[in-house]
Coordinates of C-alpha atoms in Angstrom, one line a residue:
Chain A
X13 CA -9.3 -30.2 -2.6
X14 CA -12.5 -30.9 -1.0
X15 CA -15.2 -29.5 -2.9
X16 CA -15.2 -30.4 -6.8
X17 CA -12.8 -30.5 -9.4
X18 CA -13.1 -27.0 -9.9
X19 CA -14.4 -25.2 -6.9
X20 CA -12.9 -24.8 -3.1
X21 CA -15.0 -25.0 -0.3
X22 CA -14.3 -22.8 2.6
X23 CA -15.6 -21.5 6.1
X24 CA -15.6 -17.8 6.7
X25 CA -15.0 -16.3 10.0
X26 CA -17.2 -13.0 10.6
X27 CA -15.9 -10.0 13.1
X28 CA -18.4 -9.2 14.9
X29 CA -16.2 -6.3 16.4
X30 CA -16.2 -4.9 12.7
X31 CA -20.3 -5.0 12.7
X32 CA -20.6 -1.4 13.5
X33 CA -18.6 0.0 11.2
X34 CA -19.1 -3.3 8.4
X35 CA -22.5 -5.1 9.1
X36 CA -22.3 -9.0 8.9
X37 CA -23.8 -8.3 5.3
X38 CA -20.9 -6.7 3.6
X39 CA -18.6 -9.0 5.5
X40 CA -20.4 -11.9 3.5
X41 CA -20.0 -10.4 0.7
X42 CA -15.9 -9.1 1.1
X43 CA -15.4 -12.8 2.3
X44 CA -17.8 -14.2 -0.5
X45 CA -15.5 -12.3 -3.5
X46 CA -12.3 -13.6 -2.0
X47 CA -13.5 -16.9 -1.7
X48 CA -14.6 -16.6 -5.8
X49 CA -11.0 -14.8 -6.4
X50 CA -9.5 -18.5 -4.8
X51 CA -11.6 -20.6 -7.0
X52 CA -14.3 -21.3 -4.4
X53 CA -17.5 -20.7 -2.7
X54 CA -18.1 -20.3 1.4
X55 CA -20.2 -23.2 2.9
X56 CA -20.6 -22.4 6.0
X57 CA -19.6 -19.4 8.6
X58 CA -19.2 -18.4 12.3
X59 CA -19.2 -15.7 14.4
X60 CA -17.1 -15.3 17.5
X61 CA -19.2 -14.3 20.8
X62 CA -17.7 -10.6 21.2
X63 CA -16.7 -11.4 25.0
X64 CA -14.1 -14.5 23.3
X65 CA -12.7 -12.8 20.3
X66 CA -9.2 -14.3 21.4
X67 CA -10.1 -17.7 22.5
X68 CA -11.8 -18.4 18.9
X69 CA -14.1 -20.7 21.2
X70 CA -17.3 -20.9 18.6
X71 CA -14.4 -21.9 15.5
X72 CA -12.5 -24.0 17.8
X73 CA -15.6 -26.1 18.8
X74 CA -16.2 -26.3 14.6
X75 CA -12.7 -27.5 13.9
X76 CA -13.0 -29.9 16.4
X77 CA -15.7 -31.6 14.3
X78 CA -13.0 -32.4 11.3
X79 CA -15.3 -30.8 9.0
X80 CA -14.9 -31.0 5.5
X81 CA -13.6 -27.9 3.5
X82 CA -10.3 -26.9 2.1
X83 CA -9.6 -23.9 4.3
X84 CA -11.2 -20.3 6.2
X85 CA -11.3 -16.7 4.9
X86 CA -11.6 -14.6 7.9
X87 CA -12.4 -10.8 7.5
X88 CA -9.0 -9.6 8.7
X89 CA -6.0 -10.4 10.3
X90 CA -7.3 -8.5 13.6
X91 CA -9.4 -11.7 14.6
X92 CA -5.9 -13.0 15.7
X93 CA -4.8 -10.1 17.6
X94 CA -7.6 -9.8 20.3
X95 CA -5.1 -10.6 23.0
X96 CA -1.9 -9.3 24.5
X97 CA 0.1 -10.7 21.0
X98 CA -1.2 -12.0 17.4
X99 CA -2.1 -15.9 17.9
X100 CA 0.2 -17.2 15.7
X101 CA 0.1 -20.5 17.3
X102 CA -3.8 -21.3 16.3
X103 CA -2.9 -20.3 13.2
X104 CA -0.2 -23.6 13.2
X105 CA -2.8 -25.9 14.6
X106 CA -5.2 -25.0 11.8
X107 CA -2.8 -25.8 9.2
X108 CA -1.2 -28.6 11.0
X109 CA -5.0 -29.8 10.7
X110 CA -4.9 -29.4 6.5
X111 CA -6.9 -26.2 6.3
X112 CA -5.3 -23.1 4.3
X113 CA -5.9 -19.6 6.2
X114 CA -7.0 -16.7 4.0
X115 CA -7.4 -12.7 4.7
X116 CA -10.0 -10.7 3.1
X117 CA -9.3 -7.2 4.2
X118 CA -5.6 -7.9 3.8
X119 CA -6.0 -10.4 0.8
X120 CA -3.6 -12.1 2.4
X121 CA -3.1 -16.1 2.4
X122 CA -1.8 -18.5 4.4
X123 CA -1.4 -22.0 3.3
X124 CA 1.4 -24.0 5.4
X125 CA 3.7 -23.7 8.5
X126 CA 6.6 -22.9 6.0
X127 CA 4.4 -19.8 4.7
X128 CA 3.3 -19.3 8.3
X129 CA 7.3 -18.9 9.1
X130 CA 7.6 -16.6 6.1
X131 CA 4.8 -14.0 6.9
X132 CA 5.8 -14.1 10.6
X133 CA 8.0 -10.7 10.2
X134 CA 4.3 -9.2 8.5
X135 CA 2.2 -10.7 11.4
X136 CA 5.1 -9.3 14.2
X137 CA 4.5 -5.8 12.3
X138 CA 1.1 -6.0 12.5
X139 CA 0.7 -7.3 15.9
X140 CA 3.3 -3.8 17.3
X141 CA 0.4 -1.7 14.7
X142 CA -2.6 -3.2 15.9
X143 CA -2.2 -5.6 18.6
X144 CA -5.0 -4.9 21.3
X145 CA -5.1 -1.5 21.1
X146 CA -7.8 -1.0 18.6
X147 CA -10.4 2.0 19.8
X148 CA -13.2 -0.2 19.0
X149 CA -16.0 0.1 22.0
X150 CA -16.5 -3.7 22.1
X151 CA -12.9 -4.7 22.3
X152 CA -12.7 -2.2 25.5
X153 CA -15.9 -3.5 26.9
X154 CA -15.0 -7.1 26.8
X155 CA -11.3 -7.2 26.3
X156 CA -9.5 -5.1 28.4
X157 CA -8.6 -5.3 32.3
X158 CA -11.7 -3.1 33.5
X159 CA -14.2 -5.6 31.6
Chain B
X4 CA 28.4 13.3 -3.0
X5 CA 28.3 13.6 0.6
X6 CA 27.7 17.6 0.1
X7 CA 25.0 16.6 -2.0
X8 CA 22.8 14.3 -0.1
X9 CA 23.4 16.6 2.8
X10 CA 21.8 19.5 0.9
X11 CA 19.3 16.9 -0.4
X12 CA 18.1 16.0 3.5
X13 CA 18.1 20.2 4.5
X14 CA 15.5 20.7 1.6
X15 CA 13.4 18.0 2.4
X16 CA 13.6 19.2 6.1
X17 CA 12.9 22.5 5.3
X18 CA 10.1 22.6 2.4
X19 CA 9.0 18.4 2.3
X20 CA 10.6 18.2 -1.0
X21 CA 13.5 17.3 -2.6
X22 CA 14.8 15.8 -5.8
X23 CA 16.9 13.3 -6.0
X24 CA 19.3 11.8 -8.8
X25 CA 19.0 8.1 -9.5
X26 CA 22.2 6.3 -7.5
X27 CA 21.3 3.5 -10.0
X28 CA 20.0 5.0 -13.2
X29 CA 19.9 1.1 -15.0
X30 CA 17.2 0.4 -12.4
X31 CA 15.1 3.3 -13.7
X32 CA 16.2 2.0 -17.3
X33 CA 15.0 -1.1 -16.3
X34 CA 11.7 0.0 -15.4
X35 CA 10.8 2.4 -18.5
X36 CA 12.0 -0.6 -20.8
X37 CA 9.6 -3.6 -18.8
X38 CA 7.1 -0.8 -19.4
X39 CA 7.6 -0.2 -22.5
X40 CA 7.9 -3.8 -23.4
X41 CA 4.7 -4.7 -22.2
X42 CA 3.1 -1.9 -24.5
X43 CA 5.1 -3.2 -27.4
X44 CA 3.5 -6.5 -26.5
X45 CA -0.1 -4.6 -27.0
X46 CA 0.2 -2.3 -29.9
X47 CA 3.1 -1.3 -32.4
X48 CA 5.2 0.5 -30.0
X49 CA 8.3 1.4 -32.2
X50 CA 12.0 1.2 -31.2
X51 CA 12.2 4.3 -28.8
X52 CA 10.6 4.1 -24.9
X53 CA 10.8 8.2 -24.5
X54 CA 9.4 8.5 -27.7
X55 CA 6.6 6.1 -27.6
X56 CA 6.0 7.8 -24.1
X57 CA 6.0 11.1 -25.1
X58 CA 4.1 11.2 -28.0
X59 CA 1.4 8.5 -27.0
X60 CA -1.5 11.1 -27.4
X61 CA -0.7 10.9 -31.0
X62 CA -2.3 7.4 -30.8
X63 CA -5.9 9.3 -29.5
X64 CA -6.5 6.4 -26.9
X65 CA -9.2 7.4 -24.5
X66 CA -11.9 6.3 -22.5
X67 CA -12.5 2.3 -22.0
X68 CA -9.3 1.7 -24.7
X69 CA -7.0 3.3 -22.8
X70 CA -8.0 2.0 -19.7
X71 CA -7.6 -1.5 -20.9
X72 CA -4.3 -0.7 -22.6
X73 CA -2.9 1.0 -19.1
X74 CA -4.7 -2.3 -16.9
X75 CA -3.7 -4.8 -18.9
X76 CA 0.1 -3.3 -19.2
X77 CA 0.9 -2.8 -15.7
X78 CA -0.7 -6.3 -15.0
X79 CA 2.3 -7.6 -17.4
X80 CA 4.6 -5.3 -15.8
X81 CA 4.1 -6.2 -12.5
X82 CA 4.1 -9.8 -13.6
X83 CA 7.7 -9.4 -14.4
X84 CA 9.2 -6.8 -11.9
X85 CA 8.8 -6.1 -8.8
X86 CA 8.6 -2.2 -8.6
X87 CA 9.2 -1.5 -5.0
X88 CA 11.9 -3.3 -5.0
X89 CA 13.6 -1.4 -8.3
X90 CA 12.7 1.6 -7.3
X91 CA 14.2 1.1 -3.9
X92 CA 17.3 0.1 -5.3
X93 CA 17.4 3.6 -7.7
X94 CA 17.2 5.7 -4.8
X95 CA 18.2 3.5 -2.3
X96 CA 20.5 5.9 -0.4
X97 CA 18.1 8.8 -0.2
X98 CA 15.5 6.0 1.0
X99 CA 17.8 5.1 3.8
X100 CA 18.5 8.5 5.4
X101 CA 14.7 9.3 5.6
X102 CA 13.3 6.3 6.5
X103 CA 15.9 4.1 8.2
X104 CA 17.2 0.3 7.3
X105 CA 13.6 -1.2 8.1
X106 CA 11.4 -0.7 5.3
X107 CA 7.8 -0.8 4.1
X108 CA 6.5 -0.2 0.7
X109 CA 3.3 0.2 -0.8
X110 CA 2.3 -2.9 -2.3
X111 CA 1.1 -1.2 -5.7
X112 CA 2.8 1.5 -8.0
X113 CA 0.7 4.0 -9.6
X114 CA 1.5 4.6 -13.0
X115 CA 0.1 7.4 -14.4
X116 CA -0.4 8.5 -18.2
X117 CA -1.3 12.1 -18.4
X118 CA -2.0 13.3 -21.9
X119 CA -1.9 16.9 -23.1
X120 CA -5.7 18.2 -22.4
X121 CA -6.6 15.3 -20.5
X122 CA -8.5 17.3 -17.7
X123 CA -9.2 14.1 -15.4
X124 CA -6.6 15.0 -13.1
X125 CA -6.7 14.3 -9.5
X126 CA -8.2 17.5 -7.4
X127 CA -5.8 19.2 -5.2
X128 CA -4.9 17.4 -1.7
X129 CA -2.8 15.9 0.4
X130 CA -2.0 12.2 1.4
X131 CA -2.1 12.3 5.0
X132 CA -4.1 12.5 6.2
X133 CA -5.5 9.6 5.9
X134 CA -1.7 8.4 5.1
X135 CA 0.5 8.5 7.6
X136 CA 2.6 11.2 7.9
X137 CA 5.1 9.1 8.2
X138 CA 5.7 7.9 4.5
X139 CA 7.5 9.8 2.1
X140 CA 6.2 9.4 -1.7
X141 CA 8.8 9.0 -5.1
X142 CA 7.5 10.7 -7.8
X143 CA 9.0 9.4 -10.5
X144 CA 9.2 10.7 -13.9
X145 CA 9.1 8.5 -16.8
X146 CA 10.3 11.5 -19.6
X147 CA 11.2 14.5 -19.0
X148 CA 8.7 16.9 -17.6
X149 CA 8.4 20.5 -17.6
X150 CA 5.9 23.1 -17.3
X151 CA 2.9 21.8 -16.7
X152 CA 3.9 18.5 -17.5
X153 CA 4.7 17.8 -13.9
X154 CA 3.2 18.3 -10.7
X155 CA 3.0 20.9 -8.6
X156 CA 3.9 21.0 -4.7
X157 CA 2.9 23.2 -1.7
X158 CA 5.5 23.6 0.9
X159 CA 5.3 23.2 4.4
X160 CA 4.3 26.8 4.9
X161 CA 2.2 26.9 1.8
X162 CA 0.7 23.6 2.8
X163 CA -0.7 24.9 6.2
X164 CA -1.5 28.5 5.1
X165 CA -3.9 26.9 2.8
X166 CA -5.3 24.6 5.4
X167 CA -5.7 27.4 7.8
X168 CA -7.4 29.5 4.8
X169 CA -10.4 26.4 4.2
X170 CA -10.9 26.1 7.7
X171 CA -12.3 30.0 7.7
X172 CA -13.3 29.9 4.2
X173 CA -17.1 28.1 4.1
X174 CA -18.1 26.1 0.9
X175 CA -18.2 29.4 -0.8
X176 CA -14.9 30.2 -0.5
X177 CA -13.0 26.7 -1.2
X178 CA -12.8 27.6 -4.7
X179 CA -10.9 30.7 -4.3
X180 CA -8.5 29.1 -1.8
X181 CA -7.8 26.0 -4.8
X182 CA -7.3 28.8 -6.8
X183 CA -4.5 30.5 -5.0
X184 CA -2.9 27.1 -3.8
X185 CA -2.2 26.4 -7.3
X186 CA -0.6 30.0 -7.8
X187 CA 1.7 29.7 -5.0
X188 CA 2.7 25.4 -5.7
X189 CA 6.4 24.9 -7.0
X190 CA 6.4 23.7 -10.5
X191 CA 7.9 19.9 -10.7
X192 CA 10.4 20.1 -13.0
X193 CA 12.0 16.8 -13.6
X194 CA 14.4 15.1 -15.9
X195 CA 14.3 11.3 -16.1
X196 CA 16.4 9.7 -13.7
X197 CA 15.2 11.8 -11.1
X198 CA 12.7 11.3 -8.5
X199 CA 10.7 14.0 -6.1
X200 CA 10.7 12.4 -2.6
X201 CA 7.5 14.4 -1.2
X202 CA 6.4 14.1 2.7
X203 CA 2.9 12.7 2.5
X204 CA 1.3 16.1 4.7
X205 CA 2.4 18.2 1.2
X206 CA -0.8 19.9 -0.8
X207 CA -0.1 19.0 -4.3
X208 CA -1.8 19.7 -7.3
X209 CA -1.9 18.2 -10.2
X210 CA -2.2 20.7 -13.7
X211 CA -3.9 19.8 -16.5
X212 CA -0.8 18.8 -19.3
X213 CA -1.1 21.9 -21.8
X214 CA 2.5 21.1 -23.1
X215 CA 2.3 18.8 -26.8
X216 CA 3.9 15.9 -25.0
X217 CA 2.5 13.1 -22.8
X218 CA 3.8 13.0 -19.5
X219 CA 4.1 8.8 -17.6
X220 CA 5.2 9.1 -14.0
X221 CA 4.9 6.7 -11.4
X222 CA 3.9 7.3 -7.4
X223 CA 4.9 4.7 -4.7
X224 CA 5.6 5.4 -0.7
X225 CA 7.8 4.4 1.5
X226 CA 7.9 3.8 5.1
X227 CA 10.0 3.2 8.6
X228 CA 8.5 -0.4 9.2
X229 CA 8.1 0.9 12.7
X230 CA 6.5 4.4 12.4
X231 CA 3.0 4.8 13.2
X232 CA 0.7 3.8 10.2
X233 CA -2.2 5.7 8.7
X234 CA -5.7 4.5 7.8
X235 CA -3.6 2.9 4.7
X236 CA -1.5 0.1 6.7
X237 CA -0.1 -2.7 6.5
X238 CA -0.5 -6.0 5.2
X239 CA -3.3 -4.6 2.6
X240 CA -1.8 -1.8 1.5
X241 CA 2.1 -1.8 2.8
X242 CA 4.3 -4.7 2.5
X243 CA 8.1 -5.5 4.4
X244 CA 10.7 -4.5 2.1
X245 CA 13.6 -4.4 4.3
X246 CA 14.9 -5.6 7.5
X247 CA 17.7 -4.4 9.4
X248 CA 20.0 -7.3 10.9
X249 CA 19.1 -6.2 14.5
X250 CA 15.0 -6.4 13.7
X251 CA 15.2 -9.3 11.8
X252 CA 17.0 -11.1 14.8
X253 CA 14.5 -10.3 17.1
X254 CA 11.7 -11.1 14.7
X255 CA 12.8 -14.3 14.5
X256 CA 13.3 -15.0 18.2
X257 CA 9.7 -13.7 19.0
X258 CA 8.6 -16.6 15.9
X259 CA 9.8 -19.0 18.1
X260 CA 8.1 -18.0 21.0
X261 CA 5.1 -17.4 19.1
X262 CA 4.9 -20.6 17.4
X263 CA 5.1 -22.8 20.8
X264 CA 3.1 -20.3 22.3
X265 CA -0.1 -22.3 23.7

């Protein structure tokens, strides 16, 4: 654990192609009562820039500083699945880096490759549900062939 | 048997309702006894679960009280079985013609404790939408309900006459078109160890319990892993139940793909 004894630290992970629909305030706050439900408090956050929802860049360029916090809450699971399939793979380099991986919307958690293994059949499901067909007017703008 | 579950699927074609006997009562057994259990474990329950269940009115919980009683016993109950999973096993055969070998469940089973008078019932409605149509939903008696101790279902025909009826009918008129839905619903009548399997599109209404008995029921739907999801979906409100040995093979060959995937 990085923060104290008693309290987690963790980075949240905004989606900004959920503003419309859930401004960046409420996202705080779904993220903010997930992090208190896992024994911790958020210390920092980012936001993707809509036209790299799948690439991660802006988190990528965080993690790449080592910084110090036990894991990330991300709104939902849909942060993953910006591209053709759910990026499962990220997901091992984050772990393989010591950070847990937790789900607000979903309330879902992630917290090893084993576990990672184990929910695969849930994140397959929800990649054939979801995947990168969601209606939302950014993803179509930025994401799709015609962008 | 095989007469039976035949007549069982023609009725749920037909209307979007069936009932169904328990292929494993125990399981249901199981279930009423954890239950009753955990209310043991918060007041002097007595020796009898239909009893206790049926006359728990007698005990005038309302309010705050009995929503901490029911809260803090299905937190033990849940604690110590996993309903889905029971409850699938009850009906499991029924379960498998509608939806198939891969599986879904909602994540959380309603219980419900419906005292005699209580009027906070649930308006009448349907479950998809927003559900999917997709799902099917157990209704599961805990004791034996009759009159209007159980639940009440539109059929298929009855389901879109109504719709049809509030599309003309204005705000004024929505009342009167409640009204008549609940004079043309089938009565639930339902022994223990049976379930209702009701299609999710199904108006069904929910009476106010004027009988002197207490009815507890529980609600959970299923799913085809693979059929199109509502606005309730899964992971956060649907979980994996079951796979079939042909999904679960090629699950597992697209997790190795996906895991070297860079």
């Amino acid at each position: 654990m990085i923060g104290n004894a008693t309290m987690k630290i963790f980075y949240s992970s905004l989606d900004m192609m959920s503003a419309a629909t859930m401004p960046s305030r409420l996202q705080h706050v779904v993220i903010g009562e997930m992090a208190a439900r896992l024994g911790g408090t958020v210390s920092f956050y980012v936001a993707e820039d809509p036209a790299f929802m799948y690439e991660q860049y802006t988190l990528r360029a965080r993690l790449a500083l080592s910084p110090a916090m036990d894991g990330l809450i991300f709104l939902r699971l849909q942060q993953f699945a910006y591209g053709d399939k759910i990026d499962v793979a990220f997901m091992g380099e984050i772990l393989d880096m010591g950070y847990e991986i937790h789900f607000a919307c979903e309330n879902l958690s992630i917290g090893s490759r084993v576990e990672l293994e184990d929910c695969f059949p849930t994140l397959y499901a929800f990649q054939i549900h979801e995947g990168n067909t969601d209606e939302n007017p950014l993803y179509r703008q930025y994401m799709t062939a015609d962008a | 048997m095989h007469e039976l579950k035949n007549t069982f699927l023609n009725e749920f074609r037909e209307t979007g309702f069936a009932i169904a006997h328990a292929d494993a009562l125990d399981k249901l057994e199981l279930i009423r006894r954890t239950l009753f259990e955990e209310a043991g474990n918060l007041c002097d329950a007595g020796d009898d679960a239909a009893a206790f269940m049926n006359e728990f009115h007698k005990r005038e919980m309302s309010g705050a009280e009995l929503n901490d009683f029911r809260m803090a016993m299905i937190r033990g109950f849940n604690e110590r079985l996993d309903a889905g999973e029971v409850i699938f096993d009850a009906f499991q055969d029924s379960l498998l013609r509608l939806v198939g070998p891969d599986v879904a469940v909602q994540k959380s089973c309603n219980i419900v404790i419906q005292q005699p008078g209580d009027i906070d019932v649930s308006p009448i409605h349907r479950d998809a939408p927003p559900n999917s149509p997709f799902e099917v939903v157990l209704w599961i008696p805990l004791v034996d309900c009759y009159g209007t101790k159980g639940i009440s279902l539109l059929d298929r025909k009855g389901t879109n006459e109504v719709i049809a009826d509030l599309r003309v009918a204005g705000k004024d008129g929505a009342d009167k078109v409640y009204e008549k839905a609940k004079r043309v619903g089938h009565r639930i009548e339902a022994s223990f160890g049976t379930a209702c399997f009701f299609w999710t599109g199904l108006m069904h209404v929910i009476p106010v319990n004027e009988e002197v008995e207490t009815r507890w029921s529980l609600n959970i739907r299923y799913k085809n892993l693979f059929s199109p999801q509502g606005a309730k979906r899964l992971p956060d409100f649907f979980r994996i139940l079951r796979l079939s040995p042909l999904a679960d093979l090629a699950i597992k060959s697209e997790r190795e793909t996906a895991m070297d995937d860079r």
